[in-house]
């Protein structure tokens, strides 16, 4: 489960039946907990992490979960998290406003924000990256999947800074403090291109980061099917459109 996965293999796994995906997720969880017995569950209060937590607790009912309150969470989510047993809430050391004042605004996506930040602050260190962001080609001339879309190029000349550090300071940094011995995370390869690539690099278990992603080959349809079959209570915000 730690081997690299091809794009074709990922496509085939995304097409597995619901039962295959559920059994595979449970197998990944059992394997990971055997290797990292003190691992915690990342819990955001959303649908995906709710399913992740339920699967983990079918194997280990007392397994601890961690909720990182970035201070930008919806009030409904915060209230819902408080209804779940054995979930520790942690806060970041810096506020969202402080990040904007010091580093700039998070715009579009983390990737776009990083590109804009490099282009707005050119250095010799980021020269090759800047060329890739603008041309869509690697230093060897190959086509790169990472290129700044034309519709965002005007943002390079804005009078304010742009940053991709928001997620790091508000979520990743505080989360790392409690997950040094392992973490189970409910993200899916189908969420984004970056997550698809990440899954293909490591499979469901990333031993370098000590992370397990048991839901990697699930889809939103699978998540809803699990919630309905298990009759899980979820945050009311999802019924409000």
GROMACS .gro file of C-alpha atoms in nm:
model
  241
    1UNK     CA    1   0.000   0.000   0.000
    2UNK     CA    2   0.302   0.227   0.009
    3UNK     CA    3   0.398   0.158  -0.353
    4UNK     CA    4   0.358   0.406  -0.635
    5UNK     CA    5   0.030   0.391  -0.823
    6UNK     CA    6  -0.015   0.451  -1.195
    7UNK     CA    7  -0.286   0.673  -1.337
    8UNK     CA    8  -0.455   0.365  -1.483
    9UNK     CA    9  -0.449   0.188  -1.146
   10UNK     CA   10  -0.602   0.494  -0.980
   11UNK     CA   11  -0.876   0.500  -1.244
   12UNK     CA   12  -0.950   0.131  -1.184
   13UNK     CA   13  -0.965   0.177  -0.806
   14UNK     CA   14  -1.198   0.474  -0.835
   15UNK     CA   15  -1.428   0.236  -1.021
   16UNK     CA   16  -1.433  -0.025  -0.742
   17UNK     CA   17  -1.766  -0.109  -0.583
   18UNK     CA   18  -1.866   0.062  -0.258
   19UNK     CA   19  -1.801  -0.262  -0.067
   20UNK     CA   20  -1.451  -0.295  -0.215
   21UNK     CA   21  -1.365   0.062  -0.119
   22UNK     CA   22  -1.499   0.020   0.235
   23UNK     CA   23  -1.306  -0.305   0.292
   24UNK     CA   24  -0.992  -0.152   0.141
   25UNK     CA   25  -1.019   0.152   0.372
   26UNK     CA   26  -1.054  -0.071   0.679
   27UNK     CA   27  -0.751  -0.273   0.569
   28UNK     CA   28  -0.545   0.045   0.528
   29UNK     CA   29  -0.651   0.165   0.874
   30UNK     CA   30  -0.563  -0.166   1.041
   31UNK     CA   31  -0.226  -0.176   0.869
   32UNK     CA   32  -0.144   0.185   0.959
   33UNK     CA   33  -0.243   0.153   1.325
   34UNK     CA   34  -0.032  -0.161   1.354
   35UNK     CA   35   0.268   0.044   1.240
   36UNK     CA   36   0.176   0.370   1.416
   37UNK     CA   37  -0.020   0.272   1.729
   38UNK     CA   38  -0.032   0.628   1.866
   39UNK     CA   39  -0.169   0.789   1.550
   40UNK     CA   40  -0.462   1.033   1.574
   41UNK     CA   41  -0.748   1.107   1.337
   42UNK     CA   42  -0.771   1.441   1.159
   43UNK     CA   43  -1.128   1.565   1.202
   44UNK     CA   44  -1.259   1.877   1.028
   45UNK     CA   45  -1.626   1.827   1.105
   46UNK     CA   46  -1.700   1.776   0.736
   47UNK     CA   47  -1.851   1.474   0.564
   48UNK     CA   48  -1.524   1.311   0.455
   49UNK     CA   49  -1.359   1.330   0.795
   50UNK     CA   50  -1.681   1.211   0.959
   51UNK     CA   51  -1.670   0.892   0.751
   52UNK     CA   52  -1.297   0.861   0.819
   53UNK     CA   53  -1.350   0.884   1.194
   54UNK     CA   54  -1.635   0.633   1.189
   55UNK     CA   55  -1.427   0.380   0.997
   56UNK     CA   56  -1.134   0.421   1.234
   57UNK     CA   57  -1.353   0.381   1.541
   58UNK     CA   58  -1.504   0.062   1.404
   59UNK     CA   59  -1.155  -0.079   1.454
   60UNK     CA   60  -1.055   0.124   1.760
   61UNK     CA   61  -1.356   0.289   1.934
   62UNK     CA   62  -1.139   0.500   2.162
   63UNK     CA   63  -0.911   0.647   1.896
   64UNK     CA   64  -0.848   1.019   1.954
   65UNK     CA   65  -0.935   1.281   1.691
   66UNK     CA   66  -0.796   1.632   1.644
   67UNK     CA   67  -0.988   1.935   1.518
   68UNK     CA   68  -0.787   2.238   1.410
   69UNK     CA   69  -1.005   2.545   1.454
   70UNK     CA   70  -0.851   2.788   1.207
   71UNK     CA   71  -1.084   3.059   1.349
   72UNK     CA   72  -1.240   3.081   1.001
   73UNK     CA   73  -1.466   2.780   1.055
   74UNK     CA   74  -1.841   2.805   1.016
   75UNK     CA   75  -2.015   2.828   1.353
   76UNK     CA   76  -2.228   2.525   1.260
   77UNK     CA   77  -1.914   2.317   1.211
   78UNK     CA   78  -1.763   2.427   1.543
   79UNK     CA   79  -2.084   2.338   1.727
   80UNK     CA   80  -2.106   2.002   1.550
   81UNK     CA   81  -1.748   1.909   1.640
   82UNK     CA   82  -1.831   1.964   2.006
   83UNK     CA   83  -2.095   1.690   1.984
   84UNK     CA   84  -1.837   1.425   1.888
   85UNK     CA   85  -1.663   1.241   2.170
   86UNK     CA   86  -1.287   1.238   2.224
   87UNK     CA   87  -1.203   1.521   1.984
   88UNK     CA   88  -0.934   1.766   2.091
   89UNK     CA   89  -0.960   2.119   1.951
   90UNK     CA   90  -0.641   2.313   1.885
   91UNK     CA   91  -0.590   2.672   1.773
   92UNK     CA   92  -0.319   2.829   1.554
   93UNK     CA   93  -0.058   3.061   1.703
   94UNK     CA   94  -0.139   3.337   1.453
   95UNK     CA   95  -0.474   3.476   1.337
   96UNK     CA   96  -0.602   3.507   0.983
   97UNK     CA   97  -0.587   3.889   1.004
   98UNK     CA   98  -0.224   3.875   1.121
   99UNK     CA   99  -0.135   3.652   0.825
  100UNK     CA  100  -0.291   3.900   0.581
  101UNK     CA  101  -0.109   4.191   0.743
  102UNK     CA  102   0.227   4.013   0.740
  103UNK     CA  103   0.218   3.792   0.428
  104UNK     CA  104  -0.075   3.898   0.210
  105UNK     CA  105  -0.406   3.757   0.087
  106UNK     CA  106  -0.470   3.390  -0.002
  107UNK     CA  107  -0.623   3.408  -0.350
  108UNK     CA  108  -0.776   3.149  -0.586
  109UNK     CA  109  -0.586   2.843  -0.456
  110UNK     CA  110  -0.264   2.755  -0.277
  111UNK     CA  111  -0.086   2.683  -0.605
  112UNK     CA  112  -0.195   3.008  -0.770
  113UNK     CA  113  -0.107   3.205  -0.456
  114UNK     CA  114   0.240   3.056  -0.452
  115UNK     CA  115   0.294   3.141  -0.819
  116UNK     CA  116   0.177   3.496  -0.771
  117UNK     CA  117   0.397   3.539  -0.465
  118UNK     CA  118   0.707   3.422  -0.654
  119UNK     CA  119   0.628   3.645  -0.951
  120UNK     CA  120   0.564   3.948  -0.730
  121UNK     CA  121   0.890   3.889  -0.540
  122UNK     CA  122   1.150   3.773  -0.795
  123UNK     CA  123   1.480   3.639  -0.663
  124UNK     CA  124   1.757   3.427  -0.808
  125UNK     CA  125   1.634   3.144  -0.587
  126UNK     CA  126   1.288   3.135  -0.750
  127UNK     CA  127   1.402   3.222  -1.105
  128UNK     CA  128   1.341   2.872  -1.249
  129UNK     CA  129   1.005   2.850  -1.077
  130UNK     CA  130   0.900   3.186  -1.218
  131UNK     CA  131   0.992   3.077  -1.569
  132UNK     CA  132   0.784   2.762  -1.524
  133UNK     CA  133   0.484   2.956  -1.389
  134UNK     CA  134   0.488   3.186  -1.694
  135UNK     CA  135   0.587   2.952  -1.976
  136UNK     CA  136   0.436   2.623  -1.860
  137UNK     CA  137   0.763   2.446  -1.937
  138UNK     CA  138   1.030   2.284  -1.719
  139UNK     CA  139   1.400   2.382  -1.747
  140UNK     CA  140   1.443   2.084  -1.984
  141UNK     CA  141   1.168   2.209  -2.213
  142UNK     CA  142   0.902   1.959  -2.108
  143UNK     CA  143   0.543   2.067  -2.058
  144UNK     CA  144   0.461   2.143  -1.694
  145UNK     CA  145   0.121   2.092  -1.534
  146UNK     CA  146   0.194   2.391  -1.312
  147UNK     CA  147   0.148   2.718  -1.499
  148UNK     CA  148  -0.022   3.043  -1.402
  149UNK     CA  149  -0.351   3.066  -1.595
  150UNK     CA  150  -0.370   3.373  -1.820
  151UNK     CA  151  -0.681   3.499  -1.642
  152UNK     CA  152  -0.478   3.549  -1.322
  153UNK     CA  153  -0.167   3.713  -1.470
  154UNK     CA  154  -0.303   4.062  -1.402
  155UNK     CA  155  -0.281   3.986  -1.030
  156UNK     CA  156   0.099   3.994  -1.052
  157UNK     CA  157   0.077   4.375  -1.070
  158UNK     CA  158  -0.164   4.428  -0.780
  159UNK     CA  159  -0.050   4.667  -0.504
  160UNK     CA  160  -0.101   4.405  -0.231
  161UNK     CA  161   0.085   4.084  -0.147
  162UNK     CA  162  -0.048   3.733  -0.211
  163UNK     CA  163   0.047   3.429  -0.004
  164UNK     CA  164   0.001   3.053   0.005
  165UNK     CA  165   0.106   3.037   0.371
  166UNK     CA  166  -0.244   3.071   0.515
  167UNK     CA  167  -0.314   2.697   0.527
  168UNK     CA  168   0.031   2.627   0.669
  169UNK     CA  169   0.002   2.865   0.965
  170UNK     CA  170  -0.367   2.809   1.039
  171UNK     CA  171  -0.390   2.435   0.991
  172UNK     CA  172  -0.077   2.240   0.901
  173UNK     CA  173   0.160   2.386   1.160
  174UNK     CA  174  -0.067   2.340   1.465
  175UNK     CA  175  -0.173   1.997   1.336
  176UNK     CA  176   0.188   1.876   1.312
  177UNK     CA  177   0.239   1.924   1.685
  178UNK     CA  178  -0.011   1.651   1.767
  179UNK     CA  179   0.057   1.415   1.477
  180UNK     CA  180   0.426   1.340   1.512
  181UNK     CA  181   0.340   0.975   1.576
  182UNK     CA  182   0.103   0.942   1.282
  183UNK     CA  183  -0.223   1.076   1.145
  184UNK     CA  184  -0.522   0.936   0.958
  185UNK     CA  185  -0.664   1.188   0.712
  186UNK     CA  186  -0.989   1.170   0.517
  187UNK     CA  187  -0.885   1.326   0.186
  188UNK     CA  188  -0.960   1.170  -0.154
  189UNK     CA  189  -0.763   1.157  -0.478
  190UNK     CA  190  -1.074   1.277  -0.660
  191UNK     CA  191  -1.069   1.604  -0.462
  192UNK     CA  192  -0.806   1.768  -0.682
  193UNK     CA  193  -0.520   1.714  -0.923
  194UNK     CA  194  -0.264   1.765  -0.646
  195UNK     CA  195  -0.423   1.494  -0.432
  196UNK     CA  196  -0.435   1.258  -0.730
  197UNK     CA  197  -0.063   1.308  -0.786
  198UNK     CA  198   0.009   1.267  -0.414
  199UNK     CA  199  -0.178   0.937  -0.409
  200UNK     CA  200   0.005   0.809  -0.715
  201UNK     CA  201   0.338   0.889  -0.549
  202UNK     CA  202   0.278   0.701  -0.223
  203UNK     CA  203  -0.050   0.510  -0.231
  204UNK     CA  204  -0.267   0.521   0.081
  205UNK     CA  205   0.020   0.535   0.329
  206UNK     CA  206   0.291   0.800   0.324
  207UNK     CA  207   0.563   0.674   0.557
  208UNK     CA  208   0.771   0.990   0.518
  209UNK     CA  209   0.494   1.205   0.666
  210UNK     CA  210   0.345   0.921   0.873
  211UNK     CA  211   0.007   0.985   0.713
  212UNK     CA  212  -0.261   0.739   0.607
  213UNK     CA  213  -0.527   0.830   0.350
  214UNK     CA  214  -0.771   0.537   0.361
  215UNK     CA  215  -1.037   0.721   0.158
  216UNK     CA  216  -0.805   0.800  -0.133
  217UNK     CA  217  -1.003   0.596  -0.388
  218UNK     CA  218  -1.345   0.707  -0.264
  219UNK     CA  219  -1.570   0.967  -0.429
  220UNK     CA  220  -1.833   1.203  -0.290
  221UNK     CA  221  -2.095   0.950  -0.396
  222UNK     CA  222  -1.927   0.684  -0.181
  223UNK     CA  223  -1.916   0.923   0.115
  224UNK     CA  224  -2.291   0.989   0.096
  225UNK     CA  225  -2.366   0.621   0.052
  226UNK     CA  226  -2.168   0.537   0.365
  227UNK     CA  227  -2.339   0.810   0.568
  228UNK     CA  228  -2.681   0.688   0.463
  229UNK     CA  229  -2.606   0.319   0.525
  230UNK     CA  230  -2.451   0.386   0.865
  231UNK     CA  231  -2.712   0.653   0.952
  232UNK     CA  232  -2.443   0.896   1.063
  233UNK     CA  233  -2.545   1.232   1.204
  234UNK     CA  234  -2.371   1.512   1.020
  235UNK     CA  235  -2.344   1.890   1.045
  236UNK     CA  236  -2.670   2.074   0.966
  237UNK     CA  237  -2.488   2.309   0.728
  238UNK     CA  238  -2.499   2.038   0.459
  239UNK     CA  239  -2.878   2.054   0.453
  240UNK     CA  240  -2.875   2.430   0.398
  241UNK     CA  241  -2.736   2.424   0.045
   0.00000   0.00000   0.00000
